[in-house]
PDB file of C-alpha atoms in Angstrom:
ATOM      1  CA  MET A  19       0.087   0.048  -0.084  1.00 38.00           C
ATOM      2  CA  ARG A  20       1.829   3.456  -1.020  1.00 37.00           C
ATOM      3  CA  GLU A  21       1.861   5.798   1.623  1.00 40.00           C
ATOM      4  CA  SER A  22      -0.922   8.283  -0.004  1.00 39.00           C
ATOM      5  CA  ASP A  23      -3.159   5.219   0.123  1.00 41.00           C
ATOM      6  CA  SER A  24      -2.849   4.232   3.826  1.00 36.00           C
ATOM      7  CA  PRO A  25      -5.862   5.399   6.113  1.00 37.00           C
ATOM      8  CA  LYS A  26      -5.294   8.335   8.062  1.00 35.00           C
ATOM      9  CA  GLN A  27      -6.314   9.266  11.598  1.00 35.00           C
ATOM     10  CA  ILE A  28      -8.676  12.276  11.741  1.00 34.00           C
ATOM     11  CA  SER A  29      -9.140  13.695  14.987  1.00 35.00           C
ATOM     12  CA  ALA A  30     -10.189  17.258  16.157  1.00 40.00           C
ATOM     13  CA  PRO A  31      -8.181  18.504  19.111  1.00 42.00           C
ATOM     14  CA  LYS A  32     -10.109  18.798  22.294  1.00 48.00           C
ATOM     15  CA  LYS A  33     -10.266  22.631  22.431  1.00 49.00           C
ATOM     16  CA  GLU A  34     -11.666  22.699  18.700  1.00 51.00           C
ATOM     17  CA  ILE A  35     -14.470  20.226  19.592  1.00 46.00           C
ATOM     18  CA  THR A  36     -15.209  22.014  22.923  1.00 48.00           C
ATOM     19  CA  ASN A  37     -15.201  25.672  21.165  1.00 53.00           C
ATOM     20  CA  ALA A  38     -18.068  24.376  18.850  1.00 56.00           C
ATOM     21  CA  ILE A  39     -20.288  23.269  21.866  1.00 64.00           C
ATOM     22  CA  SER A  40     -21.540  26.172  23.671  1.00 76.00           C
ATOM     23  CA  ALA A  41     -20.044  27.052  27.029  1.00 77.00           C
ATOM     24  CA  GLN A  42     -23.627  27.253  28.471  1.00 80.00           C
ATOM     25  CA  LEU A  43     -24.174  23.472  27.544  1.00 80.00           C
ATOM     26  CA  MET A  44     -21.053  22.379  28.713  1.00 79.00           C
ATOM     27  CA  ALA A  45     -21.954  23.933  32.179  1.00 81.00           C
ATOM     28  CA  ASP A  46     -25.565  22.535  32.044  1.00 84.00           C
ATOM     29  CA  VAL A  47     -24.080  19.247  31.804  1.00 84.00           C
ATOM     30  CA  SER A  48     -21.135  19.899  34.411  1.00 84.00           C
ATOM     31  CA  ASN A  49     -23.696  21.047  36.826  1.00 86.00           C
ATOM     32  CA  SER A  50     -26.312  18.362  36.337  1.00 87.00           C
ATOM     33  CA  ILE A  51     -23.936  15.545  37.267  1.00 88.00           C
ATOM     34  CA  VAL A  52     -24.440  14.023  40.508  1.00 89.00           C
ATOM     35  CA  VAL A  53     -22.868  11.347  42.510  1.00 89.00           C
ATOM     36  CA  ILE A  54     -24.863   8.436  43.189  1.00 92.00           C
ATOM     37  CA  ARG A  55     -23.562   4.976  44.332  1.00 93.00           C
ATOM     38  CA  ASP A  56     -20.052   6.401  44.400  1.00 90.00           C
ATOM     39  CA  GLN A  57     -20.180   7.235  40.351  1.00 92.00           C
ATOM     40  CA  PRO A  58     -21.015  10.160  38.462  1.00 91.00           C
ATOM     41  CA  VAL A  59     -24.333  10.118  36.680  1.00 93.00           C
ATOM     42  CA  LEU A  60     -27.166  12.165  35.014  1.00 93.00           C
ATOM     43  CA  LEU A  61     -30.888  11.651  36.099  1.00 93.00           C
ATOM     44  CA  ASP A  62     -33.650  10.813  33.919  1.00 93.00           C
ATOM     45  CA  VAL A  63     -35.129  14.418  34.195  1.00 91.00           C
ATOM     46  CA  ASP A  64     -31.713  16.149  33.484  1.00 92.00           C
ATOM     47  CA  VAL A  65     -31.271  14.022  30.514  1.00 93.00           C
ATOM     48  CA  ALA A  66     -34.345  14.855  29.172  1.00 92.00           C
ATOM     49  CA  ARG A  67     -33.995  18.563  29.916  1.00 91.00           C
ATOM     50  CA  LEU A  68     -30.582  18.609  28.051  1.00 90.00           C
ATOM     51  CA  TYR A  69     -31.696  16.814  25.026  1.00 88.00           C
ATOM     52  CA  GLY A  70     -34.911  18.800  25.044  1.00 89.00           C
ATOM     53  CA  VAL A  71     -37.152  15.801  25.266  1.00 90.00           C
ATOM     54  CA  GLU A  72     -39.737  15.099  28.044  1.00 91.00           C
ATOM     55  CA  THR A  73     -38.510  12.766  30.739  1.00 91.00           C
ATOM     56  CA  LYS A  74     -41.292  10.103  29.711  1.00 91.00           C
ATOM     57  CA  ARG A  75     -39.533   9.872  26.119  1.00 91.00           C
ATOM     58  CA  ILE A  76     -36.201   9.032  27.805  1.00 93.00           C
ATOM     59  CA  ASN A  77     -37.950   6.317  29.727  1.00 92.00           C
ATOM     60  CA  GLU A  78     -39.354   4.793  26.747  1.00 93.00           C
ATOM     61  CA  ALA A  79     -36.151   4.528  25.113  1.00 93.00           C
ATOM     62  CA  VAL A  80     -34.981   2.796  28.098  1.00 94.00           C
ATOM     63  CA  ARG A  81     -38.047   0.413  27.914  1.00 94.00           C
ATOM     64  CA  ASN A  82     -37.992  -0.035  24.315  1.00 95.00           C
ATOM     65  CA  ASN A  83     -34.293  -1.002  24.239  1.00 94.00           C
ATOM     66  CA  PRO A  84     -33.336  -2.745  27.341  1.00 94.00           C
ATOM     67  CA  ALA A  85     -30.464  -4.668  25.420  1.00 94.00           C
ATOM     68  CA  LYS A  86     -28.635  -1.076  25.316  1.00 93.00           C
ATOM     69  CA  PHE A  87     -29.098  -0.629  29.063  1.00 95.00           C
ATOM     70  CA  PRO A  88     -27.387  -3.555  31.194  1.00 94.00           C
ATOM     71  CA  ASP A  89     -26.122  -3.057  34.751  1.00 92.00           C
ATOM     72  CA  GLY A  90     -23.567  -0.262  34.992  1.00 93.00           C
ATOM     73  CA  TYR A  91     -25.197   1.560  32.484  1.00 95.00           C
ATOM     74  CA  MET A  92     -28.424   2.735  34.077  1.00 95.00           C
ATOM     75  CA  PHE A  93     -30.052   2.251  37.429  1.00 96.00           C
ATOM     76  CA  VAL A  94     -33.314   2.993  39.036  1.00 94.00           C
ATOM     77  CA  LEU A  95     -33.005   4.907  42.378  1.00 94.00           C
ATOM     78  CA  ASN A  96     -34.349   3.624  45.490  1.00 93.00           C
ATOM     79  CA  THR A  97     -36.698   5.800  47.768  1.00 90.00           C
ATOM     80  CA  GLU A  98     -33.694   6.519  50.245  1.00 92.00           C
ATOM     81  CA  GLU A  99     -31.308   7.633  47.177  1.00 90.00           C
ATOM     82  CA  LEU A 100     -34.214   9.819  46.168  1.00 88.00           C
ATOM     83  CA  GLN A 101     -35.070  11.453  49.474  1.00 86.00           C
ATOM     84  CA  ASP A 102     -31.176  11.945  49.882  1.00 86.00           C
ATOM     85  CA  LEU A 103     -30.863  13.545  46.662  1.00 83.00           C
ATOM     86  CA  ARG A 104     -33.897  15.989  47.577  1.00 81.00           C
ATOM     87  CA  SER A 105     -32.095  16.817  50.708  1.00 79.00           C
ATOM     88  CA  LYS A 106     -28.995  17.500  49.253  1.00 77.00           C
ATOM     89  CA  PHE A 107     -30.135  19.416  46.237  1.00 66.00           C
ATOM     90  CA  SER A 108     -32.930  21.775  47.057  1.00 57.00           C
ATOM     91  CA  THR A 109     -32.799  22.745  42.995  1.00 53.00           C
ATOM     92  CA  THR A 110     -33.453  18.581  42.185  1.00 58.00           C
ATOM     93  CA  LYS A 111     -36.005  18.651  39.400  1.00 66.00           C
ATOM     94  CA  ILE A 112     -37.775  15.636  40.506  1.00 68.00           C
ATOM     95  CA  SER A 113     -41.482  16.038  40.789  1.00 64.00           C
ATOM     96  CA  PRO A 114     -42.417  15.374  44.454  1.00 65.00           C
ATOM     97  CA  LYS A 115     -45.868  13.813  42.539  1.00 65.00           C
ATOM     98  CA  SER A 116     -43.872  11.615  40.283  1.00 69.00           C
ATOM     99  CA  ARG A 117     -45.007   7.843  40.528  1.00 76.00           C
ATOM    100  CA  VAL A 118     -41.990   6.452  39.313  1.00 83.00           C
ATOM    101  CA  LEU A 119     -38.569   6.439  40.620  1.00 90.00           C
ATOM    102  CA  PRO A 120     -35.826   8.236  38.840  1.00 92.00           C
ATOM    103  CA  LYS A 121     -33.494   6.460  36.516  1.00 94.00           C
ATOM    104  CA  ALA A 122     -29.671   7.597  36.649  1.00 95.00           C
ATOM    105  CA  PHE A 123     -27.646   7.114  33.525  1.00 95.00           C
ATOM    106  CA  THR A 124     -23.643   6.299  34.057  1.00 94.00           C
ATOM    107  CA  GLU A 125     -21.390   7.937  31.284  1.00 90.00           C
ATOM    108  CA  ARG A 126     -21.941   4.501  29.569  1.00 91.00           C
ATOM    109  CA  GLY A 127     -25.675   4.749  29.296  1.00 93.00           C
ATOM    110  CA  LEU A 128     -25.481   8.379  28.337  1.00 91.00           C
ATOM    111  CA  TYR A 129     -23.698   7.076  25.125  1.00 88.00           C
ATOM    112  CA  MET A 130     -26.761   4.387  24.560  1.00 91.00           C
ATOM    113  CA  ILE A 131     -29.163   7.185  24.964  1.00 90.00           C
ATOM    114  CA  ALA A 132     -26.951   9.011  22.195  1.00 86.00           C
ATOM    115  CA  THR A 133     -27.579   6.281  20.081  1.00 86.00           C
ATOM    116  CA  ILE A 134     -31.404   6.253  20.061  1.00 90.00           C
ATOM    117  CA  LEU A 135     -32.170  10.075  20.219  1.00 84.00           C
ATOM    118  CA  LYS A 136     -31.029  11.272  16.607  1.00 78.00           C
ATOM    119  CA  SER A 137     -31.128  15.304  16.376  1.00 75.00           C
ATOM    120  CA  ARG A 138     -28.701  17.962  16.195  1.00 76.00           C
ATOM    121  CA  THR A 139     -29.463  18.829  19.833  1.00 77.00           C
ATOM    122  CA  ALA A 140     -29.021  15.288  20.671  1.00 77.00           C
ATOM    123  CA  LEU A 141     -25.496  15.228  18.820  1.00 77.00           C
ATOM    124  CA  ASP A 142     -24.496  18.633  20.944  1.00 80.00           C
ATOM    125  CA  VAL A 143     -25.343  17.197  24.005  1.00 83.00           C
ATOM    126  CA  THR A 144     -23.706  14.073  23.265  1.00 80.00           C
ATOM    127  CA  PHE A 145     -20.400  16.110  22.659  1.00 82.00           C
ATOM    128  CA  ALA A 146     -21.015  18.155  25.889  1.00 83.00           C
ATOM    129  CA  ILE A 147     -21.363  14.891  27.744  1.00 82.00           C
ATOM    130  CA  ILE A 148     -18.271  13.099  26.475  1.00 82.00           C
ATOM    131  CA  GLU A 149     -16.014  16.272  27.049  1.00 83.00           C
ATOM    132  CA  THR A 150     -17.609  16.890  30.388  1.00 82.00           C
ATOM    133  CA  PHE A 151     -16.922  13.332  31.710  1.00 82.00           C
ATOM    134  CA  ALA A 152     -13.350  12.891  30.075  1.00 82.00           C
ATOM    135  CA  THR A 153     -12.538  16.491  32.168  1.00 81.00           C
ATOM    136  CA  VAL A 154     -13.986  14.843  35.208  1.00 81.00           C
ATOM    137  CA  ARG A 155     -11.645  11.866  34.593  1.00 82.00           C
ATOM    138  CA  GLU A 156      -8.543  13.836  33.956  1.00 83.00           C
ATOM    139  CA  ILE A 157      -9.285  16.050  37.098  1.00 81.00           C
ATOM    140  CA  LYS A 158      -9.621  12.913  39.167  1.00 82.00           C
ATOM    141  CA  ARG A 159      -5.969  11.662  37.730  1.00 83.00           C
ATOM    142  CA  GLU A 160      -4.367  14.837  38.532  1.00 81.00           C
ATOM    143  CA  LEU A 161      -5.804  15.068  41.909  1.00 81.00           C
ATOM    144  CA  ILE A 162      -4.578  11.465  42.588  1.00 83.00           C
ATOM    145  CA  ASP A 163      -1.212  12.353  41.420  1.00 80.00           C
ATOM    146  CA  LEU A 164      -1.314  15.839  43.296  1.00 79.00           C
ATOM    147  CA  HIS A 165      -1.966  13.760  46.491  1.00 79.00           C
ATOM    148  CA  ASN A 166       0.779  11.348  45.858  1.00 84.00           C
ATOM    149  CA  GLU A 167       3.375  13.730  45.021  1.00 80.00           C
ATOM    150  CA  THR A 168       5.911  14.322  47.762  1.00 83.00           C
ATOM    151  CA  ASP A 169       8.166  16.816  46.068  1.00 84.00           C
ATOM    152  CA  LYS A 170       7.157  20.314  47.025  1.00 83.00           C
ATOM    153  CA  ASN A 171       8.082  22.080  43.689  1.00 83.00           C
ATOM    154  CA  LYS A 172       6.376  19.229  41.816  1.00 81.00           C
ATOM    155  CA  GLN A 173       3.285  19.843  43.954  1.00 79.00           C
ATOM    156  CA  VAL A 174       3.350  23.501  43.382  1.00 81.00           C
ATOM    157  CA  LYS A 175       3.595  22.654  39.375  1.00 80.00           C
ATOM    158  CA  LYS A 176       0.571  20.122  39.809  1.00 74.00           C
ATOM    159  CA  MET A 177      -1.481  22.350  41.741  1.00 77.00           C
ATOM    160  CA  HIS A 178      -1.213  24.944  39.089  1.00 77.00           C
ATOM    161  CA  ARG A 179      -2.238  22.258  36.395  1.00 74.00           C
ATOM    162  CA  PHE A 180      -5.129  21.469  38.673  1.00 69.00           C
ATOM    163  CA  GLY A 181      -6.282  24.375  38.864  1.00 74.00           C
ATOM    164  CA  ASP A 182      -5.960  25.196  34.954  1.00 71.00           C
ATOM    165  CA  LEU A 183      -8.389  22.028  34.719  1.00 67.00           C
ATOM    166  CA  VAL A 184     -10.760  23.277  37.084  1.00 64.00           C
ATOM    167  CA  SER A 185     -11.187  26.755  35.539  1.00 67.00           C
ATOM    168  CA  GLU A 186     -11.684  25.483  32.140  1.00 64.00           C
TER     169      GLU A 186
END
């Protein structure tokens, strides 16, 4: 195979993708993430709001595509978790009149939702979710690295790097 015939890897730099996604959308995704069962998740009501659909449409997508949501991709909150969530976050948009316990989507589950919902808004939201969760993982790695560093000069450099990540 000649060099000109070889497949080329095309990838957009993170900054390019992030710049194409509105800062408001990135902030909305970031602010919607909650930690339940020791993992970052988005609740069905927030997923629906971000994608611009009704919550019942998200729940229908799950019900109609159960193979796309195995354990680890999505779970239903129990009553205690729901009460805890309501007490910690006064801005929780879960209706007290709801007869159904909310669903929580892990990063993997959010990618599966993206395979079902097809629209320009869904594409933008999916990019924002990918970038936000990538940033969360990077911050976590940097924080662990900072915690394990014993050299004071390296700690200072890592604190600056950590600060840069958090402020992005």
